[in-house]
Amino acid sequence: MVRALIFLLVYVAAGATLKSLWPTLTRGWRAWALAGGSVLALGLLLVPFVAHTVDVPLIARIFAVGWSISAIIVLLAGIPVLLLRRWVDGRSRKTPEAAPLLDVPPATASLTGVMSRRTLLTNAGRAVPMLAVGTSTAGLAGGSTGFKVKTVEVRLPGLPAAMDGFRIGQITDVHVGNFIDTQYLRDAVTAMNEAQVDLQVMTGDLIDDLEQLDGTMAALETCKAPHGMLAILGNHEHWRGLDEVVAAYEASRARGGPVRLLVDESHTLEHAGQRVRVVGVDYPISGRRGMRVKLERMLESAEKAFQGASPDEVLLCLTHHPDFFDLAAERGARLTLAGHTHGGQVAFFGLPVFWFVFQYMLGRYRRGDHQLYVSGGTGHWLPFRIGVAPEVTVLTLRAVEGSAARRS
C-alpha cells in the first residue's frame, strides 16, 4: 500500500508539472484521459495487494509500468525546465544596465532576449511529455523482446591446458514472476544446452513468485551440461521466501536433478583430468527485508566458502553481489561471475547511465590475473531496458601467457 501511495503522489505531481508546462494539454477530454490513465494504472498496481487470486494480464501490467515510468520522466525532465523558466521570468523583471545592440533601446533588446529564451523553454516543456512517452515505449520494448545469447572469451594467464576452451553458461537475475514466466527460463536453459557449455551456473535472484516455484525448478532441471548446474542465492530469494527456495533446490537434488545449490560452500569437479573448485557464496543481506550489504558478512562467507581450496585446483567463484570480487581475487579465484546490478538496465554507447551506483556495474573487470564478469541479467522485475539487453552468457576460458592487462 505504501508503494501505491507513492505512485499516487507521483501521478499527481506529474499532472501538476504537465499543467505548468503545457496548460492546454490538461484541459477538456485530455484531462479526463490523463486522470483515467492514472486511476487505471494505480488500480492495476493495487490488484496484487487486494485480490491475490486475480491474474492481471501481462499487457495490463506492462501498461501500468509504462504509465508510471512516463510520470517519473515527466517529473525528472519537466521540473528543471520549470525552474529555468521561472529564473528567466525573474530576470525579465530586472532593468538592464546596458544595451547589447547599438541601434536597439535597452529595454527592447532585453525583452527580445528574454522572450526568445522563454519561447525556447516553452517548446522544451511541450517536448517533455513526448520524451516521456517515447522513452517509456523504447524501454518497455527493450525489456520485453527476450534475451540474447552473449559470447565472452575470458583469457586467463597460467590457465592449465586442460581448461583451455572450457565453457560456462551463466544465467542470473531471472526474476520469475510478474513479467518473466517459467517458459522464458526454460528457453534460457535450452540456449545454454544448445551452446554445449560444460557447466551451467545461476548466480541468484531466480524467482519472485513462489507460486511458480515448481515450474521454475522443472525448467532448471532441463540442464544437459556435462557438469550440471551450480546455483547460488540472491537478495530476492531472501526476501520472497528463503526456506521455500532452499527446500525446492534440495528436493530437486534428491530427485537426482542436475542442479546443486551452493551456500557459502564449494563444489569440485574434474575436467579433462584437471580439478576445478567452484565456490558459491550467499548474499550478504542484513535482515529479511534489509538491503545493506555488510563487509563482515562477506568476510564470513569468504572464510567458509574457500575452505579446502588447494593451489593445484582451478578456482572459480559465483557471487550475486559483484563487490565480493575483491575478496574472491585475494583468495585465488581466477574468474568470478556475478549479477545483481542488471547493468543498470539503461546504457548509451555501452556506458551505463547509473554507473555510480555500483563499483562493478556491467561487463569485465580485472585485478591482476583475476577477472570478474558482471552480467546484465537474464530477466528483470521491471521490464524496462535501453542499451542493456537481457542476456544468457556463454563464457569460454582461454589459456594465455603473461600478466593480465587492465580492465577491457
Tab-separated table of C-alpha atoms in Angstrom:
chain	number	residue	atom	x	y	z
A	1	MET	CA	0.000	0.000	0.000
A	2	VAL	CA	2.903	2.343	0.681
A	3	ARG	CA	4.122	1.751	-2.860
A	4	ALA	CA	0.666	2.595	-4.234
A	5	LEU	CA	0.595	5.824	-2.205
A	6	ILE	CA	3.998	6.778	-3.577
A	7	PHE	CA	2.820	6.245	-7.145
A	8	LEU	CA	-0.351	8.255	-6.445
A	9	LEU	CA	1.810	11.171	-5.335
A	10	VAL	CA	3.992	10.730	-8.446
A	11	TYR	CA	0.918	10.810	-10.721
A	12	VAL	CA	-0.455	13.942	-9.027
A	13	ALA	CA	2.910	15.707	-9.188
A	14	ALA	CA	3.361	14.716	-12.841
A	15	GLY	CA	-0.096	16.067	-13.659
A	16	ALA	CA	0.699	19.381	-11.966
A	17	THR	CA	4.005	19.551	-13.851
A	18	LEU	CA	2.273	18.943	-17.181
A	19	LYS	CA	-0.277	21.638	-16.389
A	20	SER	CA	2.525	24.135	-15.867
A	21	LEU	CA	4.476	23.034	-18.919
A	22	TRP	CA	1.580	22.792	-21.359
A	23	PRO	CA	-1.729	24.116	-19.921
A	24	THR	CA	-3.916	23.144	-22.888
A	25	LEU	CA	-2.774	19.524	-22.571
A	26	THR	CA	-4.560	19.207	-19.241
A	27	ARG	CA	-7.917	20.646	-20.328
A	28	GLY	CA	-11.093	19.080	-21.630
A	29	TRP	CA	-11.046	15.453	-22.697
A	30	ARG	CA	-7.262	15.308	-22.342
A	31	ALA	CA	-7.558	15.984	-18.639
A	32	TRP	CA	-10.057	13.144	-18.300
A	33	ALA	CA	-7.774	10.841	-20.305
A	34	LEU	CA	-4.793	11.624	-18.074
A	35	ALA	CA	-6.847	11.151	-14.924
A	36	GLY	CA	-8.336	7.917	-16.250
A	37	GLY	CA	-4.919	6.542	-17.158
A	38	SER	CA	-3.596	7.334	-13.699
A	39	VAL	CA	-6.569	5.712	-11.967
A	40	LEU	CA	-6.279	2.611	-14.160
A	41	ALA	CA	-2.520	2.283	-13.603
A	42	LEU	CA	-2.932	2.752	-9.862
A	43	GLY	CA	-5.712	0.163	-9.765
A	44	LEU	CA	-3.571	-2.366	-11.613
A	45	LEU	CA	-0.736	-1.789	-9.168
A	46	LEU	CA	-3.112	-2.380	-6.250
A	47	VAL	CA	-4.607	-5.643	-7.563
A	48	PRO	CA	-1.850	-7.954	-6.206
A	49	PHE	CA	-2.341	-6.482	-2.714
A	50	VAL	CA	-6.151	-6.575	-2.516
A	51	ALA	CA	-7.027	-9.552	-4.738
A	52	HIS	CA	-4.276	-12.179	-4.649
A	53	THR	CA	-6.231	-14.666	-6.760
A	54	VAL	CA	-6.771	-12.271	-9.669
A	55	ASP	CA	-4.318	-12.755	-12.522
A	56	VAL	CA	-3.683	-9.401	-14.176
A	57	PRO	CA	-2.960	-9.812	-17.927
A	58	LEU	CA	0.629	-9.160	-18.937
A	59	ILE	CA	-0.326	-6.309	-21.279
A	60	ALA	CA	-2.129	-4.595	-18.374
A	61	ARG	CA	0.909	-4.947	-16.115
A	62	ILE	CA	3.128	-3.503	-18.836
A	63	PHE	CA	0.727	-0.563	-19.256
A	64	ALA	CA	0.893	0.204	-15.522
A	65	VAL	CA	4.696	0.115	-15.590
A	66	GLY	CA	4.854	2.262	-18.714
A	67	TRP	CA	2.467	4.840	-17.271
A	68	SER	CA	4.461	5.025	-14.053
A	69	ILE	CA	7.778	5.385	-15.854
A	70	SER	CA	6.328	8.133	-18.070
A	71	ALA	CA	5.147	10.019	-14.981
A	72	ILE	CA	8.593	9.761	-13.398
A	73	ILE	CA	10.277	11.019	-16.584
A	74	VAL	CA	7.843	13.964	-16.716
A	75	LEU	CA	8.983	14.927	-13.224
A	76	LEU	CA	12.688	14.405	-13.873
A	77	ALA	CA	12.690	16.327	-17.165
A	78	GLY	CA	9.879	18.794	-16.509
A	79	ILE	CA	10.859	20.243	-13.144
A	80	PRO	CA	14.269	21.556	-14.373
A	81	VAL	CA	12.508	23.236	-17.335
A	82	LEU	CA	10.012	24.896	-14.975
A	83	LEU	CA	12.807	26.120	-12.710
A	84	LEU	CA	14.713	27.557	-15.676
A	85	ARG	CA	11.581	29.273	-16.952
A	86	ARG	CA	10.973	30.821	-13.529
A	87	TRP	CA	14.567	32.068	-13.489
A	88	VAL	CA	14.150	33.617	-16.947
A	89	ASP	CA	10.892	35.298	-15.870
A	90	GLY	CA	12.671	36.690	-12.820
A	91	ARG	CA	15.423	38.186	-14.955
A	92	SER	CA	12.844	39.818	-17.253
A	93	ARG	CA	11.642	41.935	-14.334
A	94	LYS	CA	15.092	43.440	-13.802
A	95	THR	CA	16.165	46.637	-15.550
A	96	PRO	CA	19.211	46.114	-17.791
A	97	GLU	CA	22.265	48.319	-17.266
A	98	ALA	CA	23.430	48.373	-20.857
A	99	ALA	CA	22.041	47.638	-24.308
A	100	PRO	CA	23.555	44.676	-26.180
A	101	LEU	CA	22.815	46.316	-29.568
A	102	LEU	CA	23.635	49.950	-30.537
A	103	ASP	CA	20.504	50.608	-32.575
A	104	VAL	CA	18.023	48.956	-30.235
A	105	PRO	CA	16.774	50.523	-26.990
A	106	PRO	CA	17.988	48.607	-23.901
A	107	ALA	CA	14.534	47.628	-22.722
A	108	THR	CA	13.555	46.317	-26.161
A	109	ALA	CA	16.786	44.319	-26.611
A	110	SER	CA	16.483	42.781	-23.159
A	111	LEU	CA	12.824	41.898	-23.670
A	112	THR	CA	13.590	40.282	-27.036
A	113	GLY	CA	16.311	38.122	-25.481
A	114	VAL	CA	14.111	37.098	-22.589
A	115	MET	CA	11.155	36.281	-24.857
A	116	SER	CA	13.448	34.213	-27.084
A	117	ARG	CA	14.695	32.185	-24.124
A	118	ARG	CA	11.194	31.813	-22.713
A	119	THR	CA	9.887	30.600	-26.088
A	120	LEU	CA	12.696	28.055	-26.221
A	121	LEU	CA	11.854	26.820	-22.730
A	122	THR	CA	8.155	26.696	-23.544
A	123	ASN	CA	8.852	24.492	-26.559
A	124	ALA	CA	11.193	22.356	-24.459
A	125	GLY	CA	8.421	21.967	-21.897
A	126	ARG	CA	5.994	20.801	-24.553
A	127	ALA	CA	8.550	18.220	-25.670
A	128	VAL	CA	8.685	16.683	-22.182
A	129	PRO	CA	5.526	14.531	-22.474
A	130	MET	CA	6.654	13.266	-25.877
A	131	LEU	CA	10.087	12.483	-24.429
A	132	ALA	CA	8.431	10.614	-21.553
A	133	VAL	CA	6.180	8.534	-23.787
A	134	GLY	CA	8.940	7.833	-26.300
A	135	THR	CA	11.495	6.810	-23.673
A	136	SER	CA	8.968	4.659	-21.831
A	137	THR	CA	7.922	2.905	-25.041
A	138	ALA	CA	11.526	2.270	-26.102
A	139	GLY	CA	12.436	0.943	-22.656
A	140	LEU	CA	9.413	-1.354	-22.457
A	141	ALA	CA	10.161	-2.686	-25.935
A	142	GLY	CA	13.771	-3.330	-24.957
A	143	GLY	CA	12.671	-5.115	-21.809
A	144	SER	CA	10.046	-7.275	-23.490
A	145	THR	CA	11.856	-8.640	-26.535
A	146	GLY	CA	13.588	-11.541	-24.759
A	147	PHE	CA	17.209	-12.367	-24.045
A	148	LYS	CA	20.151	-12.626	-26.381
A	149	VAL	CA	22.992	-15.138	-26.166
A	150	LYS	CA	26.192	-13.216	-25.472
A	151	THR	CA	29.551	-14.900	-26.031
A	152	VAL	CA	32.536	-13.791	-23.963
A	153	GLU	CA	36.116	-15.057	-24.253
A	154	VAL	CA	38.000	-14.956	-20.959
A	155	ARG	CA	41.777	-15.077	-21.327
A	156	LEU	CA	43.388	-16.280	-18.102
A	157	PRO	CA	47.185	-16.255	-17.688
A	158	GLY	CA	48.515	-19.593	-16.497
A	159	LEU	CA	45.284	-21.484	-17.057
A	160	PRO	CA	46.067	-25.237	-17.377
A	161	ALA	CA	45.902	-26.529	-20.948
A	162	ALA	CA	43.152	-28.962	-19.961
A	163	MET	CA	40.889	-25.991	-19.210
A	164	ASP	CA	41.525	-24.167	-22.471
A	165	GLY	CA	38.144	-23.998	-24.200
A	166	PHE	CA	36.144	-24.788	-21.047
A	167	ARG	CA	32.706	-23.213	-21.492
A	168	ILE	CA	30.407	-21.844	-18.813
A	169	GLY	CA	26.815	-20.804	-19.387
A	170	GLN	CA	25.550	-18.129	-16.979
A	171	ILE	CA	22.025	-17.030	-16.211
A	172	THR	CA	21.242	-14.591	-13.422
A	173	ASP	CA	18.520	-12.246	-12.152
A	174	VAL	CA	15.805	-14.158	-13.960
A	175	HIS	CA	13.076	-12.951	-11.576
A	176	VAL	CA	10.386	-15.456	-12.487
A	177	GLY	CA	7.223	-13.594	-11.511
A	178	ASN	CA	5.058	-10.796	-12.900
A	179	PHE	CA	6.907	-10.316	-16.194
A	180	ILE	CA	9.030	-13.463	-16.595
A	181	ASP	CA	7.412	-16.898	-16.751
A	182	THR	CA	8.852	-20.383	-16.432
A	183	GLN	CA	8.893	-20.884	-20.202
A	184	TYR	CA	11.269	-17.943	-20.507
A	185	LEU	CA	13.586	-19.643	-18.006
A	186	ARG	CA	13.263	-22.964	-19.835
A	187	ASP	CA	14.257	-21.216	-23.071
A	188	ALA	CA	17.313	-19.733	-21.333
A	189	VAL	CA	18.439	-23.170	-20.153
A	190	THR	CA	17.804	-24.545	-23.642
A	191	ALA	CA	20.033	-21.817	-25.085
A	192	MET	CA	22.866	-22.935	-22.804
A	193	ASN	CA	22.247	-26.568	-23.773
A	194	GLU	CA	22.420	-25.666	-27.454
A	195	ALA	CA	25.679	-23.787	-26.842
A	196	GLN	CA	27.070	-27.088	-25.468
A	197	VAL	CA	28.599	-25.493	-22.399
A	198	ASP	CA	30.487	-27.698	-19.950
A	199	LEU	CA	28.963	-26.104	-16.846
A	200	GLN	CA	25.862	-24.023	-16.252
A	201	VAL	CA	25.567	-21.537	-13.382
A	202	MET	CA	22.702	-19.485	-11.949
A	203	THR	CA	24.026	-16.547	-9.940
A	204	GLY	CA	20.995	-15.543	-7.883
A	205	ASP	CA	17.608	-13.787	-7.973
A	206	LEU	CA	15.935	-16.750	-9.606
A	207	ILE	CA	12.323	-16.136	-8.593
A	208	ASP	CA	9.919	-13.565	-7.163
A	209	ASP	CA	6.630	-15.508	-7.324
A	210	LEU	CA	6.800	-18.666	-5.216
A	211	GLU	CA	3.606	-19.985	-6.815
A	212	GLN	CA	5.758	-20.679	-9.877
A	213	LEU	CA	8.497	-22.406	-7.874
A	214	ASP	CA	7.723	-25.954	-9.069
A	215	GLY	CA	7.764	-24.913	-12.715
A	216	THR	CA	10.924	-22.927	-12.115
A	217	MET	CA	12.792	-25.928	-10.735
A	218	ALA	CA	11.479	-28.086	-13.574
A	219	ALA	CA	12.919	-25.591	-16.051
A	220	LEU	CA	16.339	-25.666	-14.348
A	221	GLU	CA	16.290	-29.467	-14.398
A	222	THR	CA	16.334	-29.429	-18.207
A	223	CYS	CA	20.055	-28.628	-17.919
A	224	LYS	CA	22.146	-31.037	-20.006
A	225	ALA	CA	25.636	-29.709	-19.275
A	226	PRO	CA	28.207	-32.468	-18.518
A	227	HIS	CA	28.967	-30.897	-15.132
A	228	GLY	CA	25.376	-29.911	-14.413
A	229	MET	CA	24.268	-26.573	-12.982
A	230	LEU	CA	25.527	-24.789	-9.868
A	231	ALA	CA	23.311	-22.124	-8.313
A	232	ILE	CA	23.633	-19.526	-5.570
A	233	LEU	CA	21.219	-17.253	-3.708
A	234	GLY	CA	20.488	-13.591	-4.355
A	235	ASN	CA	18.743	-10.961	-2.287
A	236	HIS	CA	15.331	-11.732	-3.798
A	237	GLU	CA	15.434	-15.322	-2.551
A	238	HIS	CA	15.967	-13.914	0.933
A	239	TRP	CA	13.036	-11.525	0.514
A	240	ARG	CA	10.468	-13.756	-1.194
A	241	GLY	CA	10.881	-16.948	0.822
A	242	LEU	CA	14.336	-18.284	1.544
A	243	ASP	CA	13.204	-21.501	3.241
A	244	GLU	CA	10.890	-22.428	0.371
A	245	VAL	CA	13.532	-21.772	-2.285
A	246	VAL	CA	16.248	-23.740	-0.460
A	247	ALA	CA	13.817	-26.625	0.100
A	248	ALA	CA	12.982	-26.668	-3.621
A	249	TYR	CA	16.671	-26.893	-4.532
A	250	GLU	CA	17.156	-29.719	-2.028
A	251	ALA	CA	14.134	-31.599	-3.356
A	252	SER	CA	15.438	-31.260	-6.899
A	253	ARG	CA	18.800	-32.631	-5.811
A	254	ALA	CA	17.108	-35.529	-4.014
A	255	ARG	CA	15.276	-36.409	-7.240
A	256	GLY	CA	18.640	-36.753	-8.952
A	257	GLY	CA	18.374	-33.435	-10.747
A	258	PRO	CA	21.438	-31.747	-12.263
A	259	VAL	CA	21.132	-28.595	-10.131
A	260	ARG	CA	23.111	-28.029	-6.938
A	261	LEU	CA	22.771	-25.029	-4.631
A	262	LEU	CA	25.934	-23.616	-3.063
A	263	VAL	CA	25.561	-21.532	0.106
A	264	ASP	CA	28.964	-20.453	1.411
A	265	GLU	CA	30.483	-23.702	0.191
A	266	SER	CA	32.309	-25.134	-2.801
A	267	HIS	CA	31.928	-27.948	-5.283
A	268	THR	CA	34.774	-29.745	-7.034
A	269	LEU	CA	34.637	-31.289	-10.472
A	270	GLU	CA	37.188	-32.809	-12.797
A	271	HIS	CA	37.503	-31.730	-16.398
A	272	ALA	CA	39.972	-33.487	-18.716
A	273	GLY	CA	41.966	-34.554	-15.677
A	274	GLN	CA	42.090	-31.080	-14.123
A	275	ARG	CA	40.424	-30.425	-10.752
A	276	VAL	CA	38.176	-27.384	-10.665
A	277	ARG	CA	36.716	-25.915	-7.480
A	278	VAL	CA	33.660	-23.680	-7.824
A	279	VAL	CA	32.930	-21.532	-4.790
A	280	GLY	CA	29.412	-20.200	-4.216
A	281	VAL	CA	28.687	-17.504	-1.628
A	282	ASP	CA	25.463	-16.327	-0.046
A	283	TYR	CA	24.126	-12.807	-0.484
A	284	PRO	CA	25.345	-10.725	2.479
A	285	ILE	CA	21.975	-9.320	3.465
A	286	SER	CA	21.135	-7.709	6.792
A	287	GLY	CA	17.750	-8.986	7.971
A	288	ARG	CA	14.943	-10.490	5.929
A	289	ARG	CA	13.994	-7.192	4.288
A	290	GLY	CA	17.324	-5.423	4.631
A	291	MET	CA	19.286	-4.010	1.716
A	292	ARG	CA	22.524	-3.001	3.413
A	293	VAL	CA	25.467	-5.101	2.381
A	294	LYS	CA	27.900	-5.701	5.222
A	295	LEU	CA	31.596	-6.345	4.736
A	296	GLU	CA	31.535	-8.544	7.852
A	297	ARG	CA	29.026	-10.890	6.208
A	298	MET	CA	31.140	-11.048	3.064
A	299	LEU	CA	34.210	-11.907	5.116
A	300	GLU	CA	32.295	-14.653	6.921
A	301	SER	CA	31.157	-16.095	3.591
A	302	ALA	CA	34.692	-15.964	2.207
A	303	GLU	CA	36.137	-17.786	5.230
A	304	LYS	CA	33.564	-20.579	4.954
A	305	ALA	CA	33.325	-20.972	1.195
A	306	PHE	CA	37.047	-21.016	0.332
A	307	GLN	CA	37.966	-23.680	2.897
A	308	GLY	CA	39.765	-26.648	1.394
A	309	ALA	CA	40.997	-24.878	-1.741
A	310	SER	CA	44.416	-26.025	-2.953
A	311	PRO	CA	46.946	-24.464	-5.374
A	312	ASP	CA	46.617	-27.296	-7.911
A	313	GLU	CA	42.943	-26.530	-8.486
A	314	VAL	CA	41.435	-24.007	-10.874
A	315	LEU	CA	39.362	-21.809	-8.601
A	316	LEU	CA	36.154	-20.146	-9.798
A	317	CYS	CA	33.714	-18.079	-7.744
A	318	LEU	CA	29.965	-17.438	-8.006
A	319	THR	CA	28.548	-14.421	-6.182
A	320	HIS	CA	25.353	-12.478	-6.640
A	321	HIS	CA	26.786	-9.161	-5.460
A	322	PRO	CA	29.819	-8.141	-7.574
A	323	ASP	CA	31.515	-6.351	-4.662
A	324	PHE	CA	32.640	-9.780	-3.441
A	325	PHE	CA	35.156	-9.824	-6.313
A	326	ASP	CA	37.922	-8.249	-4.243
A	327	LEU	CA	37.676	-10.940	-1.568
A	328	ALA	CA	37.490	-13.694	-4.187
A	329	ALA	CA	40.577	-12.404	-6.002
A	330	GLU	CA	42.524	-12.225	-2.731
A	331	ARG	CA	41.749	-15.908	-2.180
A	332	GLY	CA	42.847	-17.009	-5.622
A	333	ALA	CA	39.639	-17.152	-7.691
A	334	ARG	CA	40.714	-16.915	-11.327
A	335	LEU	CA	37.253	-15.932	-12.536
A	336	THR	CA	34.319	-14.538	-10.576
A	337	LEU	CA	30.818	-14.439	-12.062
A	338	ALA	CA	28.202	-12.055	-10.669
A	339	GLY	CA	24.859	-10.404	-11.367
A	340	HIS	CA	22.615	-8.233	-9.175
A	341	THR	CA	23.127	-4.900	-10.966
A	342	HIS	CA	21.160	-5.677	-14.161
A	343	GLY	CA	23.809	-3.474	-15.758
A	344	GLY	CA	21.726	-0.510	-14.598
A	345	GLN	CA	19.219	-1.526	-17.335
A	346	VAL	CA	19.910	1.759	-19.163
A	347	ALA	CA	23.098	2.469	-21.103
A	348	PHE	CA	24.182	4.569	-24.041
A	349	PHE	CA	27.108	3.525	-26.249
A	350	GLY	CA	27.822	0.707	-23.800
A	351	LEU	CA	28.157	3.037	-20.800
A	352	PRO	CA	25.599	2.505	-18.007
A	353	VAL	CA	23.746	5.686	-17.080
A	354	PHE	CA	23.781	4.693	-13.415
A	355	TRP	CA	27.449	3.666	-13.364
A	356	PHE	CA	27.943	5.355	-9.974
A	357	VAL	CA	25.550	3.046	-8.080
A	358	PHE	CA	27.888	0.022	-8.015
A	359	GLN	CA	31.647	-0.311	-8.040
A	360	TYR	CA	31.315	-3.087	-10.626
A	361	MET	CA	28.281	-2.432	-12.795
A	362	LEU	CA	28.499	-4.312	-16.088
A	363	GLY	CA	30.927	-6.409	-18.097
A	364	ARG	CA	34.532	-7.417	-17.457
A	365	TYR	CA	36.898	-6.185	-14.776
A	366	ARG	CA	40.446	-7.239	-13.891
A	367	ARG	CA	42.545	-7.265	-10.780
A	368	GLY	CA	45.973	-8.614	-11.639
A	369	ASP	CA	45.456	-12.078	-13.110
A	370	HIS	CA	41.953	-12.334	-11.652
A	371	GLN	CA	38.839	-11.413	-13.595
A	372	LEU	CA	35.220	-10.551	-12.893
A	373	TYR	CA	32.274	-10.711	-15.248
A	374	VAL	CA	29.068	-8.912	-14.252
A	375	SER	CA	26.085	-9.984	-16.326
A	376	GLY	CA	23.404	-7.529	-17.361
A	377	GLY	CA	20.850	-10.078	-16.151
A	378	THR	CA	18.723	-12.666	-17.924
A	379	GLY	CA	15.364	-11.269	-16.809
A	380	HIS	CA	14.055	-8.418	-14.677
A	381	TRP	CA	11.402	-7.391	-12.182
A	382	LEU	CA	10.865	-4.157	-14.153
A	383	PRO	CA	10.537	-4.659	-17.939
A	384	PHE	CA	12.423	-1.519	-18.897
A	385	ARG	CA	15.776	-1.667	-20.688
A	386	ILE	CA	17.619	0.654	-23.031
A	387	GLY	CA	21.042	-0.370	-24.302
A	388	VAL	CA	21.368	-3.287	-21.852
A	389	ALA	CA	19.681	-6.334	-23.345
A	390	PRO	CA	18.778	-9.323	-21.164
A	391	GLU	CA	21.455	-11.949	-21.705
A	392	VAL	CA	22.342	-15.590	-21.436
A	393	THR	CA	26.113	-15.516	-21.238
A	394	VAL	CA	28.418	-18.148	-22.722
A	395	LEU	CA	31.964	-17.701	-21.399
A	396	THR	CA	34.881	-19.574	-22.947
A	397	LEU	CA	38.101	-19.839	-20.926
A	398	ARG	CA	41.370	-19.431	-22.823
A	399	ALA	CA	44.900	-20.050	-21.573
A	400	VAL	CA	47.396	-17.255	-22.213
A	401	GLU	CA	50.883	-16.381	-21.045
A	402	GLY	CA	51.915	-13.258	-19.151
A	403	SER	CA	50.067	-10.882	-16.856
A	404	ALA	CA	46.582	-9.616	-17.439
A	405	ALA	CA	46.068	-6.111	-18.664
A	406	ARG	CA	43.792	-3.553	-17.154
A	407	ARG	CA	40.007	-3.740	-17.466
A	408	SER	CA	38.829	-4.339	-21.018
